[in-house]
XYZ file of C-alpha atoms in Angstrom:
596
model
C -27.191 40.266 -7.208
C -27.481 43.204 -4.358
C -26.593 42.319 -1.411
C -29.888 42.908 0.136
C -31.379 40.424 -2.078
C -28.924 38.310 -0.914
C -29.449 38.791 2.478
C -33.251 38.240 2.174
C -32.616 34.999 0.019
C -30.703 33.891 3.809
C -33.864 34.500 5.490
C -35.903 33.075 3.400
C -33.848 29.870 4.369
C -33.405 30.829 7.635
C -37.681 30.456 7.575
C -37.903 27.580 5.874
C -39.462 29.260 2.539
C -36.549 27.978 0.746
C -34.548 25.330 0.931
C -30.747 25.175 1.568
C -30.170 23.697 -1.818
C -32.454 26.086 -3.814
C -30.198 29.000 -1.651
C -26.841 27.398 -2.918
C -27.910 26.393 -6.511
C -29.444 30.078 -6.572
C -25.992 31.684 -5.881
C -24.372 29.279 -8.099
C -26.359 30.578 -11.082
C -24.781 34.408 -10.401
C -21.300 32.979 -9.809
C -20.385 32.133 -6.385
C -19.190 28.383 -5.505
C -21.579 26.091 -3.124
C -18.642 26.453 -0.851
C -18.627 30.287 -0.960
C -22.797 29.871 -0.818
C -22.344 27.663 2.519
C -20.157 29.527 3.931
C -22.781 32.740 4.011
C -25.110 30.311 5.202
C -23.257 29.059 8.359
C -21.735 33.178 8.725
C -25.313 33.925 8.816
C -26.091 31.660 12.217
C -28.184 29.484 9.162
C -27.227 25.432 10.649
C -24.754 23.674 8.932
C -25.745 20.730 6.791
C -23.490 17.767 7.149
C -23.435 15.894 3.661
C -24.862 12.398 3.093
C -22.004 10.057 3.291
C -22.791 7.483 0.471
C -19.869 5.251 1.994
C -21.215 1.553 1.931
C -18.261 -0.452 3.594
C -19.122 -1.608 7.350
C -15.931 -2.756 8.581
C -12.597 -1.918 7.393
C -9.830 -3.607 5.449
C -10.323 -6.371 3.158
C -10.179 -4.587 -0.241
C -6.451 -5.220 -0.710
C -4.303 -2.990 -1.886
C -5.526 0.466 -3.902
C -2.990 0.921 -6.294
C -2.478 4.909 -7.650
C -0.339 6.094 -10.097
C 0.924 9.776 -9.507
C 3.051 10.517 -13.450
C 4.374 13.452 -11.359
C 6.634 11.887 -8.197
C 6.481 12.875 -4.599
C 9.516 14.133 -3.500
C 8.738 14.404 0.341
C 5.722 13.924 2.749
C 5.064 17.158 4.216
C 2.509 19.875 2.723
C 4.212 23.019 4.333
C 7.427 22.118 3.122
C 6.085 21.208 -0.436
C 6.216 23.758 -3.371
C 4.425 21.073 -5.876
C 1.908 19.456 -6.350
C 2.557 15.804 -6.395
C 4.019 16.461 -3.113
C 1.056 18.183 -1.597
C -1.249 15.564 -3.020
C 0.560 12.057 -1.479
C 0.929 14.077 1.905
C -2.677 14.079 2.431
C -3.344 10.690 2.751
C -1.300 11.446 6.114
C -1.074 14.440 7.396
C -5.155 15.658 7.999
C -6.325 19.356 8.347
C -9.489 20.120 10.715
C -11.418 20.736 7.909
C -11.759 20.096 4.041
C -13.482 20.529 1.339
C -15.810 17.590 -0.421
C -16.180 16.774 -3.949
C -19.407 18.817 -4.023
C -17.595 21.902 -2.163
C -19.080 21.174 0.875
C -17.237 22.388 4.185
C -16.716 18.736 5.985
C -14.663 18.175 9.683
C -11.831 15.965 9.447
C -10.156 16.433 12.802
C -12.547 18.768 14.100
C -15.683 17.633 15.823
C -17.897 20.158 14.051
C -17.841 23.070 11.449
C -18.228 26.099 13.154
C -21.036 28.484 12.250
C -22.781 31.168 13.818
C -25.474 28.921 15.796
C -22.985 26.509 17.471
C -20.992 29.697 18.557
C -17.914 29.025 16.609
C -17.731 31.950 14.478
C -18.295 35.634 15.772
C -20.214 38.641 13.860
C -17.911 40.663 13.405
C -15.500 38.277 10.858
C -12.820 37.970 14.072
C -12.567 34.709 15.880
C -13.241 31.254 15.477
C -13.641 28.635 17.921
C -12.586 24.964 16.852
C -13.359 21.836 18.607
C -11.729 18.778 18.067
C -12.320 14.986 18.129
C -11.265 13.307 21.191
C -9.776 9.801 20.909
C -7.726 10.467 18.252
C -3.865 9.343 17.779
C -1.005 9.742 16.015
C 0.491 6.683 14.004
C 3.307 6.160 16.416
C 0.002 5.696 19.271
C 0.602 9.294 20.627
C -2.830 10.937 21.616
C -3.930 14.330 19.741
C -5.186 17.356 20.987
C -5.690 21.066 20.704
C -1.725 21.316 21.796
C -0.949 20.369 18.139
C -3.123 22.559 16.575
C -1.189 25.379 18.540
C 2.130 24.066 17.491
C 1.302 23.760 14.078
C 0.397 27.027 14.034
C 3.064 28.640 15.473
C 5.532 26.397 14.097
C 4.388 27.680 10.475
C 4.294 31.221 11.300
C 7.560 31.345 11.679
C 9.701 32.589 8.636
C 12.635 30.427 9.171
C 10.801 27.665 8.691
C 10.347 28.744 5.192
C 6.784 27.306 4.871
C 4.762 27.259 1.586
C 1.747 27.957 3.881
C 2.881 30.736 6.355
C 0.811 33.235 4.588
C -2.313 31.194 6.447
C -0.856 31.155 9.940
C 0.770 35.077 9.947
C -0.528 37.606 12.440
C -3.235 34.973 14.247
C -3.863 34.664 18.155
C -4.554 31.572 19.618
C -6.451 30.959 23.031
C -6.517 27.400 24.334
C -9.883 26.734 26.148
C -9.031 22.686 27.009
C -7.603 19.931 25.705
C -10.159 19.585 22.693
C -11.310 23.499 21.828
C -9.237 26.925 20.978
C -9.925 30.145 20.049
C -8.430 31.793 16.560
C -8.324 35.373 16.237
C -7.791 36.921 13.260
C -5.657 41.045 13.691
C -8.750 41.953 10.678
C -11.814 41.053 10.059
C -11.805 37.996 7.953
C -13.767 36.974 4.625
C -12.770 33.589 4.366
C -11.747 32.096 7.585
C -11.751 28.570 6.410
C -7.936 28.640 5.385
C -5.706 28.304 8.768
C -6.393 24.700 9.790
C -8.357 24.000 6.467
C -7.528 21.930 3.255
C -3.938 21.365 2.290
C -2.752 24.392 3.908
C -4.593 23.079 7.216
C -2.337 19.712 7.344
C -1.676 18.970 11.465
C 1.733 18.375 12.446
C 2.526 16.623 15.665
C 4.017 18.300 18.543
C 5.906 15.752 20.065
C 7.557 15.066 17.134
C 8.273 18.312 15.138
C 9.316 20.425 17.768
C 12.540 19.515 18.101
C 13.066 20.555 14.493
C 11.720 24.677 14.397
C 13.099 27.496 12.567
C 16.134 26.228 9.804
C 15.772 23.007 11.604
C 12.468 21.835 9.856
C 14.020 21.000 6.570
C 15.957 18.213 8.872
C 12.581 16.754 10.522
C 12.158 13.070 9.471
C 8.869 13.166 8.986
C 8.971 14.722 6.095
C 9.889 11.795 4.758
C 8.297 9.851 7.222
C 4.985 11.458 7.887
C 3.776 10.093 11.226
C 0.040 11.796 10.833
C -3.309 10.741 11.533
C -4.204 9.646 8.729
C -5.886 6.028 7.332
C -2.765 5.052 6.356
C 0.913 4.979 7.475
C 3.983 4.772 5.259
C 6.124 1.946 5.184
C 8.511 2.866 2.427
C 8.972 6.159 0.632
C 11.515 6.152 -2.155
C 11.412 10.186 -3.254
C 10.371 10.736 -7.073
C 9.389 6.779 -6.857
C 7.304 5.128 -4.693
C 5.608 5.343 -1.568
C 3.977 2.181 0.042
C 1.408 2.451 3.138
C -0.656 0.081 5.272
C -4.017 0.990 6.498
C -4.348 2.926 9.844
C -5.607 0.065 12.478
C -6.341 2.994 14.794
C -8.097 5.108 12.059
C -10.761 7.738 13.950
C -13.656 7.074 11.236
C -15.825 3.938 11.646
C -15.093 1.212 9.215
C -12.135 3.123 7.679
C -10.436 2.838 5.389
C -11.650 -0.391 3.039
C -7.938 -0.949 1.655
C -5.688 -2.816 3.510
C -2.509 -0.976 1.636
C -2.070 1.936 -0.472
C 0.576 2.065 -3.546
C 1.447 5.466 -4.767
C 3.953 5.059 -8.164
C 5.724 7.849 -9.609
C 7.229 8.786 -12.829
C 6.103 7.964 -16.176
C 3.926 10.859 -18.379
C 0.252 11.223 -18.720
C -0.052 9.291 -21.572
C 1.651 6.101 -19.909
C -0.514 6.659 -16.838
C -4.185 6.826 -18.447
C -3.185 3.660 -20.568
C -2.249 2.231 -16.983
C -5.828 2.715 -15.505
C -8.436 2.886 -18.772
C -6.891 0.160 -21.009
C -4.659 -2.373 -19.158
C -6.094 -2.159 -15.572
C -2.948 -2.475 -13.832
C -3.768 0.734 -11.340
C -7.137 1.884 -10.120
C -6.741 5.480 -10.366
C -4.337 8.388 -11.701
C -4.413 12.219 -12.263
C -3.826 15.210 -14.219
C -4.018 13.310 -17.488
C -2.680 16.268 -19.738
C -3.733 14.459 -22.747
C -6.029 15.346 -25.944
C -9.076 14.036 -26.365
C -8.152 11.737 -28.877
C -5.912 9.687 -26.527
C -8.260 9.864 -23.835
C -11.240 8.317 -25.727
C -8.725 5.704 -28.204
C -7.373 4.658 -24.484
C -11.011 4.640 -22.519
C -12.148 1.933 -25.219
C -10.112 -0.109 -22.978
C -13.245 -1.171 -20.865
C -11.092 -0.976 -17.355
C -11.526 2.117 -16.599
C -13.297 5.643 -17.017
C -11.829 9.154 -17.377
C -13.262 11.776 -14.917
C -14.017 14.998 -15.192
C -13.468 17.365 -11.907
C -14.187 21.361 -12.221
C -11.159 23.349 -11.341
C -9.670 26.420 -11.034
C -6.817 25.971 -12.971
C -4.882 28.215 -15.385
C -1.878 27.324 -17.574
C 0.146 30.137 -18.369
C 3.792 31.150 -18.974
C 5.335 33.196 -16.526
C 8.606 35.871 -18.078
C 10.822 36.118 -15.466
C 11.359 39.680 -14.632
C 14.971 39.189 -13.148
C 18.197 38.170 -14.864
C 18.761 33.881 -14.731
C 22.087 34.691 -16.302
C 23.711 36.635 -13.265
C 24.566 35.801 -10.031
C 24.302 38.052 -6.781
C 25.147 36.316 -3.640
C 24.656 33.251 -4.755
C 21.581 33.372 -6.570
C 20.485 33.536 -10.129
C 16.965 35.121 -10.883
C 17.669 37.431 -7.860
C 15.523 40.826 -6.916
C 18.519 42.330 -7.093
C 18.721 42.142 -10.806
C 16.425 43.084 -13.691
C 15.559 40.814 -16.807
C 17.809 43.056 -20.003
C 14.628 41.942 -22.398
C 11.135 41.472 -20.420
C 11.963 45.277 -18.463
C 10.725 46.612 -21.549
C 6.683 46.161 -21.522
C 6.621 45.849 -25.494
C 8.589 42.749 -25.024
C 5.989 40.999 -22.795
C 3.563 42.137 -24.569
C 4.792 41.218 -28.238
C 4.888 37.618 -26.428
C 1.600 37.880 -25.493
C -0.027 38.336 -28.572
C 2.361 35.150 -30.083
C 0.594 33.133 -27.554
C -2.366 31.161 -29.910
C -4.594 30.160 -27.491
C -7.823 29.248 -29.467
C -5.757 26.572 -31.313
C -3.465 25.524 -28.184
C -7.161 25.349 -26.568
C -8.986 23.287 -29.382
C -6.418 20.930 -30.447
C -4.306 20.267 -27.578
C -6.309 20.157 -24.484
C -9.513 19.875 -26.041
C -12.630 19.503 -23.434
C -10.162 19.748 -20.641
C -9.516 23.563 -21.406
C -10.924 26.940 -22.793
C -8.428 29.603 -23.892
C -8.547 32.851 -21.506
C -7.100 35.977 -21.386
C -7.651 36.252 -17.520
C -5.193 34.234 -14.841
C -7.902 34.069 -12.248
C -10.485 31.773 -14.124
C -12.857 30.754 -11.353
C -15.317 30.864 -9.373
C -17.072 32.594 -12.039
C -17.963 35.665 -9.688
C -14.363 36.626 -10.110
C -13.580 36.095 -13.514
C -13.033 39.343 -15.455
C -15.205 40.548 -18.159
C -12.326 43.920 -18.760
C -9.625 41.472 -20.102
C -9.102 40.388 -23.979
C -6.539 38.113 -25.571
C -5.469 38.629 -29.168
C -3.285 36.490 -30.923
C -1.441 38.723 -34.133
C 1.907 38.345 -34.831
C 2.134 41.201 -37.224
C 0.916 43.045 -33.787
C 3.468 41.993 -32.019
C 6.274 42.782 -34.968
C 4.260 46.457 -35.183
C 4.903 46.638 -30.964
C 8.671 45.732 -31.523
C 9.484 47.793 -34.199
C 7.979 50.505 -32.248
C 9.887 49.933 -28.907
C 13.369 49.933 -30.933
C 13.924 46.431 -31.355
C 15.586 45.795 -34.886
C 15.783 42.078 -36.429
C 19.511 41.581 -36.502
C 22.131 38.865 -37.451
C 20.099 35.203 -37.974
C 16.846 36.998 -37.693
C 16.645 37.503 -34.218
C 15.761 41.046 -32.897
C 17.913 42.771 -30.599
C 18.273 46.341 -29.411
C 21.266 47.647 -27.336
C 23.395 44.938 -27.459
C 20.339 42.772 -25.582
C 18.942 39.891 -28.401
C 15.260 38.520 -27.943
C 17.196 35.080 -27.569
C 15.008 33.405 -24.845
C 15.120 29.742 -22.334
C 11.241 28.668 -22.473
C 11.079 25.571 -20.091
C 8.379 23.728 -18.429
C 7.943 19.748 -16.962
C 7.842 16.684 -19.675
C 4.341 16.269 -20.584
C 2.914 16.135 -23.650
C 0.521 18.861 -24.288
C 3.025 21.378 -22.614
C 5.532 20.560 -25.535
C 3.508 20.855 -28.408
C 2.445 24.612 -26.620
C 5.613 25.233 -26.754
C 5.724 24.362 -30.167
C 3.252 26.421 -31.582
C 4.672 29.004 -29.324
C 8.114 28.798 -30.917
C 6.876 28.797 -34.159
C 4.832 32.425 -34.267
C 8.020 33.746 -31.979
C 10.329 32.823 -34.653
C 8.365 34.720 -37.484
C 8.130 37.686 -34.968
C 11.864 37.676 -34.799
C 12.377 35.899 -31.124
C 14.532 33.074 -30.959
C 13.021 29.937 -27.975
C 15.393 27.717 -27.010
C 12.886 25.125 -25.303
C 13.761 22.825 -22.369
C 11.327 20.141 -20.314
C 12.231 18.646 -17.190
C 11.250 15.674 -15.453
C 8.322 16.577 -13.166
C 9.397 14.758 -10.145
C 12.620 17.242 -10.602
C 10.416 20.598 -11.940
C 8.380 20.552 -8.948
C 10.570 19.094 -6.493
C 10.361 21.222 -3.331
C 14.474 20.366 -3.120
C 15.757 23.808 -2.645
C 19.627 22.974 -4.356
C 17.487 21.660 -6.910
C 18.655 24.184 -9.929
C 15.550 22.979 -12.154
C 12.696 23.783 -10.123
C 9.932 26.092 -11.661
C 10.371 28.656 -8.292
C 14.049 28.543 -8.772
C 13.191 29.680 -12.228
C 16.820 29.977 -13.797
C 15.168 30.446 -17.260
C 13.363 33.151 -19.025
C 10.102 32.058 -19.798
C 8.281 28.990 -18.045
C 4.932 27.172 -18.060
C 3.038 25.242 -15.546
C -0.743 25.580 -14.063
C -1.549 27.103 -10.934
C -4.591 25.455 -9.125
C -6.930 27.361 -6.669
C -7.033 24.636 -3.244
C -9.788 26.691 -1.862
C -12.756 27.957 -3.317
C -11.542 31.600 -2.491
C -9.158 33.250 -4.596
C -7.329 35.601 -2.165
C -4.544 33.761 -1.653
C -3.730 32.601 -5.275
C -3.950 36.661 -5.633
C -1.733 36.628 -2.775
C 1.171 35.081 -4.888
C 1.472 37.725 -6.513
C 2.117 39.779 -3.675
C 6.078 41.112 -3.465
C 6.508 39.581 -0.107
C 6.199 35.912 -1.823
C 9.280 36.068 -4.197
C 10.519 32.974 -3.905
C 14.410 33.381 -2.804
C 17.634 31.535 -1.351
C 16.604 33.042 2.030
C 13.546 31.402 1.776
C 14.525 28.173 0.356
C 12.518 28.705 -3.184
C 9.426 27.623 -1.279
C 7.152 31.027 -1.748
C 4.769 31.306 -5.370
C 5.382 34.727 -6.755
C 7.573 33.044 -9.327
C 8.025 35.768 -12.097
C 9.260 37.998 -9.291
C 6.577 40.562 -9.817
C 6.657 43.285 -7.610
C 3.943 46.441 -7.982
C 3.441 48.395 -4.466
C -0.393 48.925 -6.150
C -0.908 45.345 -6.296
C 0.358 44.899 -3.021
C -2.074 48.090 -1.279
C -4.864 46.352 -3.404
C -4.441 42.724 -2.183
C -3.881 44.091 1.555
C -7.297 45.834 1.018
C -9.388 43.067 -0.705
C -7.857 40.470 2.271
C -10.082 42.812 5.138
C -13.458 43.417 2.988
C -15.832 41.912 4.455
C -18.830 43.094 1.331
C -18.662 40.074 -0.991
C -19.171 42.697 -3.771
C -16.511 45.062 -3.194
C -14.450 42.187 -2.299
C -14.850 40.573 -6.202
C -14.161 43.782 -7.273
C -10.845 43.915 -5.615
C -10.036 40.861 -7.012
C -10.980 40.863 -10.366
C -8.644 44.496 -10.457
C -5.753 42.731 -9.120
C -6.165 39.933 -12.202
C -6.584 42.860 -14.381
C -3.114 44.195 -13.200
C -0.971 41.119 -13.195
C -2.487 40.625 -16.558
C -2.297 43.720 -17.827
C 1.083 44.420 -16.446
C 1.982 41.048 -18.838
C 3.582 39.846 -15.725
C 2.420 36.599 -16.382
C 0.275 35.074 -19.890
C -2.124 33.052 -19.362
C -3.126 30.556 -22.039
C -5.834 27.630 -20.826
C -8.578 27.632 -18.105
C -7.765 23.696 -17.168
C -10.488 21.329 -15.465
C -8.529 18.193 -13.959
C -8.713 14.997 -15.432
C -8.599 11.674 -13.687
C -8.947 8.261 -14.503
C -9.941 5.242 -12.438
C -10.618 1.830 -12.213
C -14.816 0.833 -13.742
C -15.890 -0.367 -9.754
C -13.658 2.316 -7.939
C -15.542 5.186 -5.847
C -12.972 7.642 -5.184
C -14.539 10.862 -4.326
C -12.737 13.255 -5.482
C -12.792 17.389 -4.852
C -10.348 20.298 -6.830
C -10.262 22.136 -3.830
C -7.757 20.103 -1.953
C -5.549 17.250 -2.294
C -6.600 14.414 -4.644
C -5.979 11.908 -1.876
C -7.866 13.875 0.963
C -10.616 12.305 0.754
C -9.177 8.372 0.483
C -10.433 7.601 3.785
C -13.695 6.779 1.681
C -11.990 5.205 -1.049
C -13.554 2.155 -1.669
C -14.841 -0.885 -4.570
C -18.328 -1.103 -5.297
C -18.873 -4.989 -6.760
């Protein structure tokens, strides 16, 4: 669709000859999220519709305690600090963002009072500021009012690269202007596509000022509340035993009427998938759980249970195996898998791509993941507007003997290719789970008839993504060869997943591990490319941007990806637990709650 059309769609709902719903499911049907669809809406000075709430409770407390089981352990409480998941997902029942994103994609306030849009003058024309107000009476767990002041810290506190945050990328190069206690001004050094990032989602988590600013710079690893979140909010911690357990009490002071309905919150850790949907579906003994990596067999023998249901939430999530293009065997100040080095094997592209086509993704789709993923060529696999049509996947091992034959690499003693000394002897790791060891599996098995050796390793999750920087076993440490995990989109905007790719976001000792470009891909095209698509302010141009910089990471075989993933929960029969892809699983818990 033009982007005339488009604009005349917008004022056809700007006069009322179409609804706002007919607009969004329109823009659906030619790939762009509702988000992406609101957010035209609102640029366009169209109002802002706040969703129905469908919450029923009219007091809070008195549902007891809500009882979740994360398989994959928290190892602290604080999102910017966090380089997993798990981590990212418990800190959002107490750190809150201005903004987030509902299970229907819908921009929603948190902290804020309002969303801004064009009409309530938060957002200017020209893609460059945006003014944010914020809800007075609100406090901190420790009683501590909040105001715009901690919005400023937070911001500046995360742009700062000694703080080594996994968010800075949101918080670089902005201006703030405080107007009062409860409003600022954001400008953005560029006009800005999607300014719903800084202050927004998981990324958008509030820190308090009083508390974190004694700890800036190399300090903030020390904070306590990373361990000890003291946030805003519905519940506070009371005990947080890292890769364990982390017990809560509901907020008293909570700034949402009749919020939240459980008196206590219970997240468990450790365990695998399998353990954790038997929990929920068949014995009751939690009332929800996520990420069940499991086949579809499991997850319908287990759902005959009768306690509880397996859910279905749309994601854009990719598996894939990233080949480390530095050496984890040598050491340079330090550091294994350093810049400074160059992988002997995977510097030769007829390596990675031999891999590539030993990668069976049509079976590793069908029979391992089943309904919960499609096989892909593409790493960006969502929102359909920027999924590539210019990508293929082929899986051939005589290919991929034909490409290493061809390149020089000669099968040598025990089978195993080699070619200047160098063998095609490879580390293949990834977390304990399942469906990621049978991939490897079938993954080891067409390597070895190609002449590549796997040694295969899986780690504990809680210790794979712990965000523990002397943590030698942590997927952005990555002190193996080849590794597989899934990288989620958190906003319905794919720059910044692009963004990972970028070569400023090698993750490094400097850094503490914390950045995502974990294959250490560097390509100054890529980079020139990204920094371009990040100021286009055409939604067309903008897609096409993105959909070249998949095309390069892809067809640079700097990573290969195997499974488009949609996330799979399971929760108790009388549970509502809205839940959205686009942020933390927990975000939304405030409106948690058991329908009898």
């Amino acid at each position: 669709m033009k982007e005339r059309e488009i604009r005349g769609l917008i004022e056809q709902v700007r006069s009322g000859e179409i609804s706002r719903r007919s607009f969004v499911r329109g823009m659906m049907s030619v790939g762009l999220t509702a988000p992406m669809a609101g957010m035209m809406l609102a640029h366009s000075g169209v109002a802002h519709a706040q969703p129905t709430s469908g919450y029923k409770p009219t007091q809070a407390g008195g549902g007891g305690t809500l009882k979740v089981l994360q398989w994959q352990s928290a190892t602290m409480l604080n999102p910017h600090l966090a380089v997993g998941l798990a981590d990212q997902h418990s800190s959002s029942a107490f750190y809150e963002p201005l903004a987030s994103w509902d299970e229907e994609g819908n921009l929603v306030p948190i902290l804020a009072a309002e969303v801004p849009t064009l009409e309530n003058g938060g957002l200017s024309e020209d893609g460059l500021t945006v003014t944010w107000k914020v809800k007075q009476g609100v406090t901190w767990h420790d009683g501590a009012p909040f105001t715009v002041d901690d919005c400023l810290f937070t911001a500046e506190f995360l742009a700062d690269p000694e703080v080594s945050a996994s968010t800075i990328k949101s918080y670089q190069g902005l201006t703030f202007e405080r107007l009062d206690d409860f409003s600022f001004r954001l400008t953005f050094p560029k006009p800005t596509p999607f300014w719903a990032d800084p202050f927004v989602g998981i990324a958008g988590a509030i820190l308090p000022k009083h508390l974190f600013s004694e700890y800036k710079g190399v300090a903030a690893r020390e904070a306590p509340m990373n361990m000890n979140p003291i946030g805003t909010g519905p519940y506070i911690v009371r005990e947080f035993v890292p890769g364990d357990l982390v017990l809560a009490d509901a907020n008293p002071n909570y700034h949402e009427p009749n919020r939240p309905y459980f008196d206590a919150l219970e997240i468990k850790g450790g365990g695998d998938a399998v353990s954790a949907a038997r929990a929920v579906l068949q014995t009751g003994d939690y009332d929800f759980t996520w990420n069940l990596s499991i086949g579809d067999d499991i997850l319908t023998s287990l759902s005959e249970g009768g306690a509880g249901e397996p859910v279905i939430v749309a994601s854009a999530l990719i598996e894939f195996i990233s080949l480390n293009h530095t050496d984890p065997r040598t050491e340079v100040d330090g550091e294994y898998s350093s810049v400074a080095t160059e992988h002997p094997a995977f510097k030769d592209k007829a390596v990675r791509q031999a891999l590539s086509y030993l990668v069976d993704r049509k079976s590793i789709g069908d029979f391992i993941y089943g309904q919960a993923g499609v096989e892909t060529g593409n790493f960006l696999v969502g929102p359909p507007r920027y999924v590539s049509e210019n990508t293929g996947w082929e899986f051939n091992i005589q290919k991929a003997i034909d490409t290493l034959e061809a390149a020089g690499w000669s099968v040598g003693a025990g089978g195993v290719r080699e070619k200047d000394g160098v063998k095609l002897s490879f580390l293949y790791q990834t977390s304990t789970n399942p469906q990621r060891q049978k991939t490897q599996a079938v993954v080891k098995q067409a390597c070895a008839e190609a002449g590549i050796e796997l040694e295969l390793k899986a780690i504990a999750g809680s210790i794979y993504f712990s965000s523990d920087p002397g943590n030698p076993d942590t997927f952005t440490r990555f002190m193996a060869d080849m590794e597989e995990y899934a990288s989620p989109m958190q906003q319905p905007d794919p720059g910044n997943l692009m963004y990972n790719y970028h070569s400023s976001q090698v993750p490094t000792k400097a850094n503490n591990y914390l950045l995502r470009n974990v294959p250490r891909y560097r390509n100054p095209e890529y980079d020139a490319l990204w920094e371009q698509s990040a100021v286009e302010l055409d939604p067309v141009k903008r897609a096409e941007q993105l959909i070249a910089l998949n095309d390069m990471l892809v067809g640079d075989v700097a990573v290969v990806p195997v499974v488009a993933r949609q996330f799979v929960a399971g929760k108790n029969l009388a549970l509502v637990a809205p839940t959205t892809a686009w942020a933390g699983f927990l975000s939304l818990v405030k409106d948690w709650y058991i329908d009898a």
